Coordinates of C-alpha atoms and ligand atoms in Angstrom, one line a residue:
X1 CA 26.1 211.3 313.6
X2 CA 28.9 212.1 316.0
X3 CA 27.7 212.7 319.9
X4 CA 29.6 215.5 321.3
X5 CA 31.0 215.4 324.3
X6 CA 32.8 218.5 325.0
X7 CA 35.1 218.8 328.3
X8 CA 38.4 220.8 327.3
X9 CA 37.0 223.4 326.4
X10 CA 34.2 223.8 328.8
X11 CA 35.8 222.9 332.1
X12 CA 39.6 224.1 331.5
X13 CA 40.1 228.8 331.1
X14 CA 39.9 229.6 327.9
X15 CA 41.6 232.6 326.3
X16 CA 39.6 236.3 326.6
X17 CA 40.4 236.9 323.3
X18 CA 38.9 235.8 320.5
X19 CA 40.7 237.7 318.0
X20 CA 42.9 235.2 315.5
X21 CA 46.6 237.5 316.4
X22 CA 49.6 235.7 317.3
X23 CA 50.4 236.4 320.7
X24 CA 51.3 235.1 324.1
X25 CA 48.3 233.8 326.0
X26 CA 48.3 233.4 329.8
X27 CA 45.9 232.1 332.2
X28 CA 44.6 229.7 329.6
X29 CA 44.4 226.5 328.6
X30 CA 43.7 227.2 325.0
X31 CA 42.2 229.8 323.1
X32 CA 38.9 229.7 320.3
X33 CA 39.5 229.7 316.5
X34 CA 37.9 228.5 313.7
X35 CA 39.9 226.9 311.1
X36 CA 40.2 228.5 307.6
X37 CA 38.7 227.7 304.6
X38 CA 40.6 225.8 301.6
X39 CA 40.3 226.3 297.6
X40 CA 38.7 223.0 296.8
X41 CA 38.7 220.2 299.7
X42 CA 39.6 216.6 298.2
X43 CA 39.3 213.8 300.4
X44 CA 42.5 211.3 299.3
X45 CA 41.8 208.5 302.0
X46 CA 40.6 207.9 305.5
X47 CA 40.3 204.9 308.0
X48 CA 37.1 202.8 307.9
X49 CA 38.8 200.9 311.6
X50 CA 38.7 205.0 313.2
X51 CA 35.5 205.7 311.9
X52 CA 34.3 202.6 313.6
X53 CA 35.6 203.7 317.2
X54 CA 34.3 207.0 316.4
X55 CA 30.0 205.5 315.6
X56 CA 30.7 206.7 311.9
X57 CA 29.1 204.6 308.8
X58 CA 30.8 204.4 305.6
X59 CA 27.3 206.1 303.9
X60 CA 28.6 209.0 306.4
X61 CA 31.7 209.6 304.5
X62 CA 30.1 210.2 301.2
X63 CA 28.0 213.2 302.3
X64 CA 29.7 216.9 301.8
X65 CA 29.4 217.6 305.4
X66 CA 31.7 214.8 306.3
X67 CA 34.7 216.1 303.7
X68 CA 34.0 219.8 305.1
X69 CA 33.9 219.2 308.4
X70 CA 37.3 217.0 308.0
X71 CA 38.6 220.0 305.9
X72 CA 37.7 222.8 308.2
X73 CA 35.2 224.2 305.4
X74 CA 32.4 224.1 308.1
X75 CA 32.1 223.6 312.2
X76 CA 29.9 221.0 313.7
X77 CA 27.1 222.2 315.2
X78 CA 27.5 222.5 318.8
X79 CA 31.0 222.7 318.7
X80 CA 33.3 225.3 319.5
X81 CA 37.2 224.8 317.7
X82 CA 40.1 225.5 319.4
X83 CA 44.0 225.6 319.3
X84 CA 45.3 223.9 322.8
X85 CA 48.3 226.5 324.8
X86 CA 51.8 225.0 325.6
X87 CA 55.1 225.1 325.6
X88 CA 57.8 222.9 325.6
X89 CA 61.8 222.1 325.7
X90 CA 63.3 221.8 322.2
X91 CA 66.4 220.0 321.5
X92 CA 67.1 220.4 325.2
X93 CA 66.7 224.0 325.8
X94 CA 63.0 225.5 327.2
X95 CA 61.5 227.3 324.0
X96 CA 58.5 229.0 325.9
X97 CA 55.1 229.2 324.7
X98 CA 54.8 227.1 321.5
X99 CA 51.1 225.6 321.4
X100 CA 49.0 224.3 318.4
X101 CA 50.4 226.3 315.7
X102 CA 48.3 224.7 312.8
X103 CA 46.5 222.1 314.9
X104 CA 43.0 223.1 315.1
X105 CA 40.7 220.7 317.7
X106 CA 37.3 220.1 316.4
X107 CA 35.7 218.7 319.8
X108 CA 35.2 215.7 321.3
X109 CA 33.1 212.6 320.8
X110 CA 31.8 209.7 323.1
X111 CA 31.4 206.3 321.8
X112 CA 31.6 203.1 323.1
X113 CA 32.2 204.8 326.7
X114 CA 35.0 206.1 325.1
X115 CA 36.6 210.1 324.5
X116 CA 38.0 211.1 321.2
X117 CA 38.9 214.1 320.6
X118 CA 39.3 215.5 317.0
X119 CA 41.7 217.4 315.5
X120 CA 42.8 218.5 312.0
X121 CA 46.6 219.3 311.3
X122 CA 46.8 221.7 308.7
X123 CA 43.8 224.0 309.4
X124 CA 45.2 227.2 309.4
X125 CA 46.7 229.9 311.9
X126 CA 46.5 230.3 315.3
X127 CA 47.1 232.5 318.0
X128 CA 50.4 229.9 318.4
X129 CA 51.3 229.9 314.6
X130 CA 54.6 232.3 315.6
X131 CA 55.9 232.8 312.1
X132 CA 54.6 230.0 310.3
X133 CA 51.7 229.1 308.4
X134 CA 50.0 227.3 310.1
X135 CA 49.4 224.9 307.0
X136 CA 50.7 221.2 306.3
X137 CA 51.7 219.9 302.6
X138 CA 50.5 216.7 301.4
X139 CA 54.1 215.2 302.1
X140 CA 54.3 215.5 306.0
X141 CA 50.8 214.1 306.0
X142 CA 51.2 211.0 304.5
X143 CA 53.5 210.3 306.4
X144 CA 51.5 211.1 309.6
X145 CA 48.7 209.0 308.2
X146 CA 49.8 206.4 307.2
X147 CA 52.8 206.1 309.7
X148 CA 49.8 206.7 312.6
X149 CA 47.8 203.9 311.7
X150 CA 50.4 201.7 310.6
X151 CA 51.9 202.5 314.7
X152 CA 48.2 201.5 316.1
X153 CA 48.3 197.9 313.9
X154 CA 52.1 197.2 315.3
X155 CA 50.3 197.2 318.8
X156 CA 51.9 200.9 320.0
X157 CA 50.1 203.1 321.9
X158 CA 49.5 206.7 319.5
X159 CA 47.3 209.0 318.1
X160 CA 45.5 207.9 315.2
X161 CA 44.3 209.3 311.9
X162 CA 40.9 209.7 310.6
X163 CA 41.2 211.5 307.5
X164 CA 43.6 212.4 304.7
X165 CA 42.6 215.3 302.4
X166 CA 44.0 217.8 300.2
X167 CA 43.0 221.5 300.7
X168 CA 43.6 222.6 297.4
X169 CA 46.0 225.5 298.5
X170 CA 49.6 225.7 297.3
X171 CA 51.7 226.0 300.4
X172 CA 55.2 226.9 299.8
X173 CA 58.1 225.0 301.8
X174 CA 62.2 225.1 301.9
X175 CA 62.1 221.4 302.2
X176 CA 66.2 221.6 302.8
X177 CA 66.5 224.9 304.5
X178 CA 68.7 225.8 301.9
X179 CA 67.2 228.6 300.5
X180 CA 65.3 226.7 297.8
X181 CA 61.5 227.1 298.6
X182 CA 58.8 225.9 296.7
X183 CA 55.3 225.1 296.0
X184 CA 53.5 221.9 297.5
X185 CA 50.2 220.5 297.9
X186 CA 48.5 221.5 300.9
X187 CA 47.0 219.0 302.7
X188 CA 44.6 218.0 306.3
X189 CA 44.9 215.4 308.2
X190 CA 42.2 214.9 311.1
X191 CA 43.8 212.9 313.8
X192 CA 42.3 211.1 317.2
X193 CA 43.1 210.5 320.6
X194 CA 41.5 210.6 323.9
X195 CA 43.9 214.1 324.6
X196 CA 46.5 215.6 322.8
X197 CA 47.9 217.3 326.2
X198 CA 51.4 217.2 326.0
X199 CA 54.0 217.7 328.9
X200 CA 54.8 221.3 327.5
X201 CA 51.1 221.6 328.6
X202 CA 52.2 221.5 331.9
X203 CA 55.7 222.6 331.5
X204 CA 53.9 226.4 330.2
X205 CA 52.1 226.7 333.5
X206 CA 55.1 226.6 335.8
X207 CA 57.8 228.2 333.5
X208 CA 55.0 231.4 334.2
X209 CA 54.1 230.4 337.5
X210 CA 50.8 230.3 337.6
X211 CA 50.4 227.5 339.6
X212 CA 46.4 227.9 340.1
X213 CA 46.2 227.0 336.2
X214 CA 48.5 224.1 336.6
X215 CA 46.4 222.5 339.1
X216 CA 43.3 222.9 337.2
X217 CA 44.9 221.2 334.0
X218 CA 46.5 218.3 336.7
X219 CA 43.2 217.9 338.4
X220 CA 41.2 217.9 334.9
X221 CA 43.8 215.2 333.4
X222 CA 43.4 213.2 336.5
X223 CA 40.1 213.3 336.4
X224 CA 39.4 212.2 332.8
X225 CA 42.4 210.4 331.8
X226 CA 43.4 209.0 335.3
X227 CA 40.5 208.5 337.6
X228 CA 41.6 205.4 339.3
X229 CA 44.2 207.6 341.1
X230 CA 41.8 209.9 343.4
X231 CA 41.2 212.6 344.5
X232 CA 43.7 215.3 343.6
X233 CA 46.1 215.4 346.8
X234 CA 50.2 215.0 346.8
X235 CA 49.8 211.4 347.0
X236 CA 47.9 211.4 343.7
X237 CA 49.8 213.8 341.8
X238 CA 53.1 211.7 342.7
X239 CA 51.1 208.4 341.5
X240 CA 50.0 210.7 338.4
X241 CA 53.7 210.8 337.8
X242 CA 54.8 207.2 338.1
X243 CA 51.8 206.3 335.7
X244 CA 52.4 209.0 333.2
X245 CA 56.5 208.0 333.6
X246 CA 55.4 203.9 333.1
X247 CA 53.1 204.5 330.2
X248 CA 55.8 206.6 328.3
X249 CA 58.9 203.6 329.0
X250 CA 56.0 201.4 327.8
X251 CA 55.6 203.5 324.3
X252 CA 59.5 203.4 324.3
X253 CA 60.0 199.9 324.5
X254 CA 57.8 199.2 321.7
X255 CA 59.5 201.8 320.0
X256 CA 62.3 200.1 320.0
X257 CA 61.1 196.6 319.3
X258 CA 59.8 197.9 315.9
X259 CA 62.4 200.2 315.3
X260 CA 60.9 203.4 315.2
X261 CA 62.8 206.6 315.7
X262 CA 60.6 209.4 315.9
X263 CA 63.1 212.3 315.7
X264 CA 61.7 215.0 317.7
X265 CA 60.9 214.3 321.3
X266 CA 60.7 217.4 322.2
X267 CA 58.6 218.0 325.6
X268 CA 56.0 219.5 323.7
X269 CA 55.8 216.5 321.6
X270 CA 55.2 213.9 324.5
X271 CA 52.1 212.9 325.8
X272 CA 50.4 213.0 328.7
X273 CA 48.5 209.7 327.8
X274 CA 51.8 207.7 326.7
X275 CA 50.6 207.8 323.4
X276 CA 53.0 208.9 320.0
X277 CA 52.8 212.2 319.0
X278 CA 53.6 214.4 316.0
X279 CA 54.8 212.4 313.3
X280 CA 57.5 214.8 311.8
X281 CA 60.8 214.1 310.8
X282 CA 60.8 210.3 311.9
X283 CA 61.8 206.9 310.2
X284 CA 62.4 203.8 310.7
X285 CA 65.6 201.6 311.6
X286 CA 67.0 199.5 308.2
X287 CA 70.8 199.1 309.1
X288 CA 70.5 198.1 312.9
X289 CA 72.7 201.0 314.2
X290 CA 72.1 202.8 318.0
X291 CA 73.5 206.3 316.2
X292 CA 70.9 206.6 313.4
X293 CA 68.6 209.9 313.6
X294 CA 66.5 210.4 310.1
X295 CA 66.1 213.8 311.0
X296 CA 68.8 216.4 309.4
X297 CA 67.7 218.9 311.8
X298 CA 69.8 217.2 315.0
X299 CA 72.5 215.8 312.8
X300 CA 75.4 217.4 314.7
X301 CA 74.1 216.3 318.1
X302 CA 71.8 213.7 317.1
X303 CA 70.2 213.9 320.3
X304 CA 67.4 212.2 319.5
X305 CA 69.0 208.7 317.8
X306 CA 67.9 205.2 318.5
X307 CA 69.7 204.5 320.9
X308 CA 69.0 207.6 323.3
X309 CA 65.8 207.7 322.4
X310 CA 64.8 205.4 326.3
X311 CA 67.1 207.9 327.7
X312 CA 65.6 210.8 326.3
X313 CA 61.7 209.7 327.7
X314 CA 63.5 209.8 331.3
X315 CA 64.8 213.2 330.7
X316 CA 61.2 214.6 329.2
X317 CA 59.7 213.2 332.3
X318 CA 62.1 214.3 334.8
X319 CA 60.8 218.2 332.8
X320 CA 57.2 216.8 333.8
X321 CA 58.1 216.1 337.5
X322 CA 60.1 219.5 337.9
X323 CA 56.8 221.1 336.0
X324 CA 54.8 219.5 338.5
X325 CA 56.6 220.0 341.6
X326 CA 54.9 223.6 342.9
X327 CA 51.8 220.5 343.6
X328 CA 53.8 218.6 345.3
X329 CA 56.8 220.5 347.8
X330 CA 58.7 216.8 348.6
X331 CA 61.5 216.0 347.1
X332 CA 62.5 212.8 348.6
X333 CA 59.6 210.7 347.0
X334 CA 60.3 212.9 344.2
X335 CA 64.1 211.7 343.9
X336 CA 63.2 208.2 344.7
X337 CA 60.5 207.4 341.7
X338 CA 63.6 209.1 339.1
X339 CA 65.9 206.3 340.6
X340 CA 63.5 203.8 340.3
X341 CA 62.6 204.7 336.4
X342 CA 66.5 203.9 335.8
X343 CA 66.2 200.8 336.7
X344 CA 63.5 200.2 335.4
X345 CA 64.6 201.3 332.3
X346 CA 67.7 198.9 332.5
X347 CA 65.2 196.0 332.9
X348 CA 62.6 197.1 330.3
X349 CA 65.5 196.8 327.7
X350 CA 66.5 193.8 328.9
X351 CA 63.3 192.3 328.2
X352 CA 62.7 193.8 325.4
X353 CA 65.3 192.6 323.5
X354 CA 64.9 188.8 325.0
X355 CA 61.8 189.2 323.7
X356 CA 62.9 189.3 320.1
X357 CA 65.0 186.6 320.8
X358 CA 62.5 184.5 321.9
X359 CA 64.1 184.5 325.4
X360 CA 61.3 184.5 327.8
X361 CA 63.2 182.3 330.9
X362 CA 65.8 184.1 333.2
X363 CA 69.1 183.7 332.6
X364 CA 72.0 185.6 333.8
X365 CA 74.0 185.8 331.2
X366 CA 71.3 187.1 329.0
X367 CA 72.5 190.9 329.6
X368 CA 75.6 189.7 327.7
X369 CA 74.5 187.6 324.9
X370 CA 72.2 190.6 323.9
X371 CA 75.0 193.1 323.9
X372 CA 77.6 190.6 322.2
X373 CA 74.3 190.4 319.4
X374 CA 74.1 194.3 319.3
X375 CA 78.0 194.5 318.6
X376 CA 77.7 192.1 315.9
X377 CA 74.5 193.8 314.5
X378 CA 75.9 197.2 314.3
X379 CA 79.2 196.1 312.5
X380 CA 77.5 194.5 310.1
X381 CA 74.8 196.9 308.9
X382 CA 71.9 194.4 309.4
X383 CA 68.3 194.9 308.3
X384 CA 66.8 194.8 311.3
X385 CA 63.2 194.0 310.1
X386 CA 64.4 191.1 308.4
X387 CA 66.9 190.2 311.0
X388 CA 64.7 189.3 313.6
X389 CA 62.2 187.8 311.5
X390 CA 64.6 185.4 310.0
X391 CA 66.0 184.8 313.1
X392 CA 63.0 182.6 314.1
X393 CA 63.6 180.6 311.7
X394 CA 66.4 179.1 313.5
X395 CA 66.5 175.8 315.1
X396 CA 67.4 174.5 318.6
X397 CA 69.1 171.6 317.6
X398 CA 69.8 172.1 313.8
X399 CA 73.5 172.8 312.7
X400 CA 73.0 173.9 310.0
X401 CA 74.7 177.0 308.4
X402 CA 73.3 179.7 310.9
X403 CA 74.4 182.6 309.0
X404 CA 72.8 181.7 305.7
X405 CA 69.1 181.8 308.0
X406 CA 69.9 185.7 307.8
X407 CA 72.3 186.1 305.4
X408 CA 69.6 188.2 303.5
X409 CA 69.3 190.9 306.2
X410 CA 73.1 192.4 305.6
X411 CA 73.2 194.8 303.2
X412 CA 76.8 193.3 302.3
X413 CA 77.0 190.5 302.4
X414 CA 80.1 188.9 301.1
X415 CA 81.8 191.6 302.9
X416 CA 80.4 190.5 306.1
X417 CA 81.1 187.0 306.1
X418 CA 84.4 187.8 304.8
X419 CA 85.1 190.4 308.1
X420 CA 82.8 188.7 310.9
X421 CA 82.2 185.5 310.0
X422 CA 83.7 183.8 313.0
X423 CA 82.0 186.6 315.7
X424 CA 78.3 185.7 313.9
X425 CA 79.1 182.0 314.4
X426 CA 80.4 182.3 318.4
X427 CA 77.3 184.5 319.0
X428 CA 75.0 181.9 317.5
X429 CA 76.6 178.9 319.2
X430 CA 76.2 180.6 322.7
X431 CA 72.1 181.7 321.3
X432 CA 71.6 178.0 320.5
X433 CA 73.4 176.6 323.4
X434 CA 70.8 179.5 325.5
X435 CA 67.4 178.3 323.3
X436 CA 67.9 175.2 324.6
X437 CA 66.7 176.5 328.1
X438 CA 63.7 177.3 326.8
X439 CA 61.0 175.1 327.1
X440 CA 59.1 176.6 323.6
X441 CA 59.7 174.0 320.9
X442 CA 61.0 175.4 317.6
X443 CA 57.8 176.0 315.9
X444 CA 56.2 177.9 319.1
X445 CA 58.9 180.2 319.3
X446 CA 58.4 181.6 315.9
X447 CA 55.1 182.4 316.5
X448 CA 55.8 184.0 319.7
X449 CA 58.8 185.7 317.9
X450 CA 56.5 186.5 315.1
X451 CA 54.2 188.2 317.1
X452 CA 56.8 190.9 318.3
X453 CA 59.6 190.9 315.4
X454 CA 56.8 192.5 312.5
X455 CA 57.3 191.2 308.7
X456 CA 56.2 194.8 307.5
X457 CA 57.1 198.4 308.7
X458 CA 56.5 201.3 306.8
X459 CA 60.1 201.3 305.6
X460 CA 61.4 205.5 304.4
X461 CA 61.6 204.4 301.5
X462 CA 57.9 203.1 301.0
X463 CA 56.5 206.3 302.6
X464 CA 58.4 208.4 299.8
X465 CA 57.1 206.2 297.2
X466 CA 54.1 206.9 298.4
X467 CA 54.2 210.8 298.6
X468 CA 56.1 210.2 294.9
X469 CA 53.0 208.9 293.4
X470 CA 50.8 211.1 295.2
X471 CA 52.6 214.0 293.9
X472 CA 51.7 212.8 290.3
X473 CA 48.2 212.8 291.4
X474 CA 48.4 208.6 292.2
X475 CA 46.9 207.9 295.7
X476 CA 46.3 204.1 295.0
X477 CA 49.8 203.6 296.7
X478 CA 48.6 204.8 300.2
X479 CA 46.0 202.7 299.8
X480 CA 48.2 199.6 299.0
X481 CA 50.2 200.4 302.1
X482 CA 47.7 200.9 304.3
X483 CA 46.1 197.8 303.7
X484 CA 49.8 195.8 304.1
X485 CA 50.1 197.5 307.1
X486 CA 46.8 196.3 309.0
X487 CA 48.4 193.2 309.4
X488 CA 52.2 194.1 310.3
X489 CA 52.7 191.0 311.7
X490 CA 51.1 188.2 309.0
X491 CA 53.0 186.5 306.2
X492 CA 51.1 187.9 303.2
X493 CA 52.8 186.1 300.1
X494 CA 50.8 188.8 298.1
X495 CA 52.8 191.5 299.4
X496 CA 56.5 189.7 300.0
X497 CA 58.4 192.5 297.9
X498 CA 58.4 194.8 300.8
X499 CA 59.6 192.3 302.8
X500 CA 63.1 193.6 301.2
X501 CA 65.8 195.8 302.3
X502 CA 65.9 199.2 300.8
X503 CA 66.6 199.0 297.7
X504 CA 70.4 201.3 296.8
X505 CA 68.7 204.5 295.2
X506 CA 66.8 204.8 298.6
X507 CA 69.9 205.2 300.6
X508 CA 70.7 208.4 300.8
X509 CA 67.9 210.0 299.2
X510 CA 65.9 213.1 300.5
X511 CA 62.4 211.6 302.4
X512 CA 64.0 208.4 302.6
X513 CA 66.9 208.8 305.1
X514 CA 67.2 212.3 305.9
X515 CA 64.1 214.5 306.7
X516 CA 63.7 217.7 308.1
X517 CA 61.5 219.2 310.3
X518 CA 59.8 221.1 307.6
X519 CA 56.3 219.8 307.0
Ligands
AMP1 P1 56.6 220.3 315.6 O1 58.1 220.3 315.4 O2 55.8 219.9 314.4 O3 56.3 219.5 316.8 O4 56.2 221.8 315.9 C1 56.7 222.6 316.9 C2 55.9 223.9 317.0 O5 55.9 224.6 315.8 C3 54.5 223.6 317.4 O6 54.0 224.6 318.3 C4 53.7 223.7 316.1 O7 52.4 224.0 316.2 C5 54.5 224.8 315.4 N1 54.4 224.6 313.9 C6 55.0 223.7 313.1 N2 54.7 223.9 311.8 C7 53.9 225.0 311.8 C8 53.2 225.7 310.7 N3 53.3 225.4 309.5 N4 52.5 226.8 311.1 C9 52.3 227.1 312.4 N5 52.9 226.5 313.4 C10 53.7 225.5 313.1
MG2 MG1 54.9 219.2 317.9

């Protein structure tokens, strides 16, 4: 059984109206619905490691209750559902109120001294669906699934996923936006985290300046989610800040070490908790390359690309601080934490990268060998999974042929020795000469370097193979990569085939290098 432990919805306003109509809702932190019933509920897959944190038993997810409950087809007793109000600036510009569109929360649950709250994506409208649907298709939620627990098993702070099901409603989608709409799968995923308060949450609240609802949401989120800061005063709110800034570079970074680029980071899709959020249009690095953005949607700007994407946290959270301001009436202190984020930033990337190096001593011309590698990389349309990986491989004193230890991660590569073969060798004569400064011997630096450079990522490709199958009615495949990607960072000799580069029909097919934002 799952103890309830309501809080949003009891201490934060709630909407007057009760009445499911889109609309613009002030004065409130969210508003009550109850999420719609589906044709015939299917569950496809869900996560014994979530059901664990959450006091659930495996005998709990055979009963009916369990698959309607995580289907919307029935409300726990004692609850009362909800869709959460913000806003949020898209692609740079503020959109106004945007709020759980087809997010429905379920409640929240204590366990092990610790908050979840529930929430199925997919449910049905809301007072926030605008013009949409407030449904999701099977597609997007794979990928959210799988993608979320996959993150969690890498070591990155995010939501996770409970539950995958189908509804059993046809939902119909313009996957291209070119006018070519069709039928798919409708499907619910119920995902976890201790809030999904975003900074749009915040951002709503001053853009309409009701400042006596901002400081109830700061005050509540300080008091659940950051206690160890106080009392609410203008000390605390500017520590709120700094914490909320450091846990967000933190996600960053390990966005980066892994090679995730989540597409969308939107404010409304930041969180308050550092944690990633909404798994849309995302993907995952293959050719090492600062420019790539999966999603179609930004390709003229690509705002949010790999490379910005550090960049882009800093300017989200400078929307947060401005948001947050009418608490706090100082600017100096204000001015003085942004300042100290960019150098922060500078740093955190610094070590980052050393860190999948195998650098951990201070050198100063480290700066430079890791830009030198990142020219290399980016001319030579590396794998970066593989790259890294390989690159432990590599030893202090051998001279042997560097270049055939990751040879395997170009994607051409007679072309590249051909073209850069003399840059690869000068960059891995200085990393050699710079390993030797290091007081790891060859064999603990791959396993240090194994620990942060992951064999398996949940490549595009891999995802759309998945959705493929499970389009077909085949969800063994989710299962298969969900299991491979418990262990991101093991050699499993089992599952070595996906420890590949993607293969050619992958690269420039729809789902596997260009998504959109429809999901
Ligand atoms: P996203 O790009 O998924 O972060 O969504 C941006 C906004 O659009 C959020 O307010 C979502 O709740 C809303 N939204 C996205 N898809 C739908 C949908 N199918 N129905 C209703 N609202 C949606
Ligand atoms: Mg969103």
């Amino acid at each position: 059984m799952l103890k309830i432990h309501d809080k949003f919805n009891k201490e934060l306003p709630a909407d007057s109206k009760t009445e499911n109509s889109r609309r613009q809702v002030t004065n409130a932190c969210f508003s009550f619905v109850t999420p719609k019933k589906t044709a015939k509920a299917r569950l496809i897959h869900y996560s014994p490691e979530m059901l664990g944190e959450l006091g659930l038993a495996e005998e709990d997810v055979k009963s009916n209750s369990f698959l309607n409950v995580f289907t919307g087809n029935e409300v726990l007793p004692n609850t009362k559902p909800y869709a959460m109000c913000y806003g949020g600036h898209q692609f740079g510009n503020w959109a106004g109120q945007l709020g759980d569109g087809r997010a429905i929360n379920l409640g929240e649950v204590k366990h092990n001294n610790t908050n979840w709250a529930l929430q199925l994506k997919g449910a049905g409208e809301t007072p926030y669906s605008r013009t949409a649907d407030g449904l999701a298709v099977l597609r997007s939620s794979i990928r959210e699934y799988l993608c979320s627990e996959a993150m969690y098993h890498l070591g990155v702070p995010t939501t996770r996923a409970l539950t995958l099901s189908l509804s059993g409603d046809r939902v119909l989608r313009d996957v291209m936006y070119d006018g070519n709409p069709d039928y798919e799968k409708g499907a619910i995923v119920c995902r976890v985290a201790p809030s999904f308060l975003r900074f749009g949450s915040y951002e709503i609240f001053a853009a309409r300046e009701d400042i006596e609802t901002l400081k109830t949401l700061v005050d509540y989120t300080i008091k659940h989610h950051y206690p160890y800061l106080g009392k609410p005063s203008k000390e605390t709110y500017i520590e709120f800040l700094k914490e909320v800034g450091r846990k967000n570079l933190d996600m960053v970074m390990h966005w980066q070490r892994v090679g995730f680029v989540h597409g969308v980071m939107n404010t409304d899709n930041m969180s308050i908790l550092g944690l990633t959020i909404d798994y849309g249009p995302y993907g995952w690095l293959e050719g090492y390359e600062h420019g790539w953005t999966p999603n179609i949607t930004d390709s003229a700007h690509k705002r949010y690309r790999y490379g910005t994407q550090p960049q882009i946290v800093l300017w989200n959270h400078f929307k947060l601080v401005n948001a947050l301001y009418p608490l706090i009436n100082d600017v100096a202190p204000l001015e003085h934490m942004l300042k100290a984020f960019q150098d922060e930033l500078g740093n955190a990337q610094l070590s980052m990268m050393k860190s999948k190096l195998g650098l951990f001593e201070v050198d100063e011309n480290d700066s430079q060998l890791v830009q030198e590698l990142e020219t290399v990389l980016q001319g030579s349309q590396t794998d970066m999974t593989l790259f890294f990986r390989n690159l432990a491989n590599l030893e202090k004193e051998g001279a042997v042929d560097h270049l055939s230890t990751i040879e395997e991660a170009f994607y051409n590569p007679n072309e590249i020795i051909d073209r850069l073969e003399e840059e690869w060798k000068n960059w891995f004569s200085k990393y050699q000469e710079r390993l030797k400064k290091e007081p790891l011997g060859d064999a603990e630096r791959k396993t240090a370097m194994n620990e942060i450079n992951p064999k398996y990522v949940l490549r595009n490709y891999m995802a759309q193979l998945a959705i493929d199958a499970a389009d077909r009615g085949d969800y063994e495949p989710i299962d298969e990569f969900y299991r491979l990607l418990k262990r991101p960072y093991d050699e499993q000799y089992e599952n070595e085939k996906w420890f590949a580069k993607r293969p050619d029909w992958a690269r420039d097919k729809v789902g596997c290098s260009m998504l959109s934002c429809s999901s």
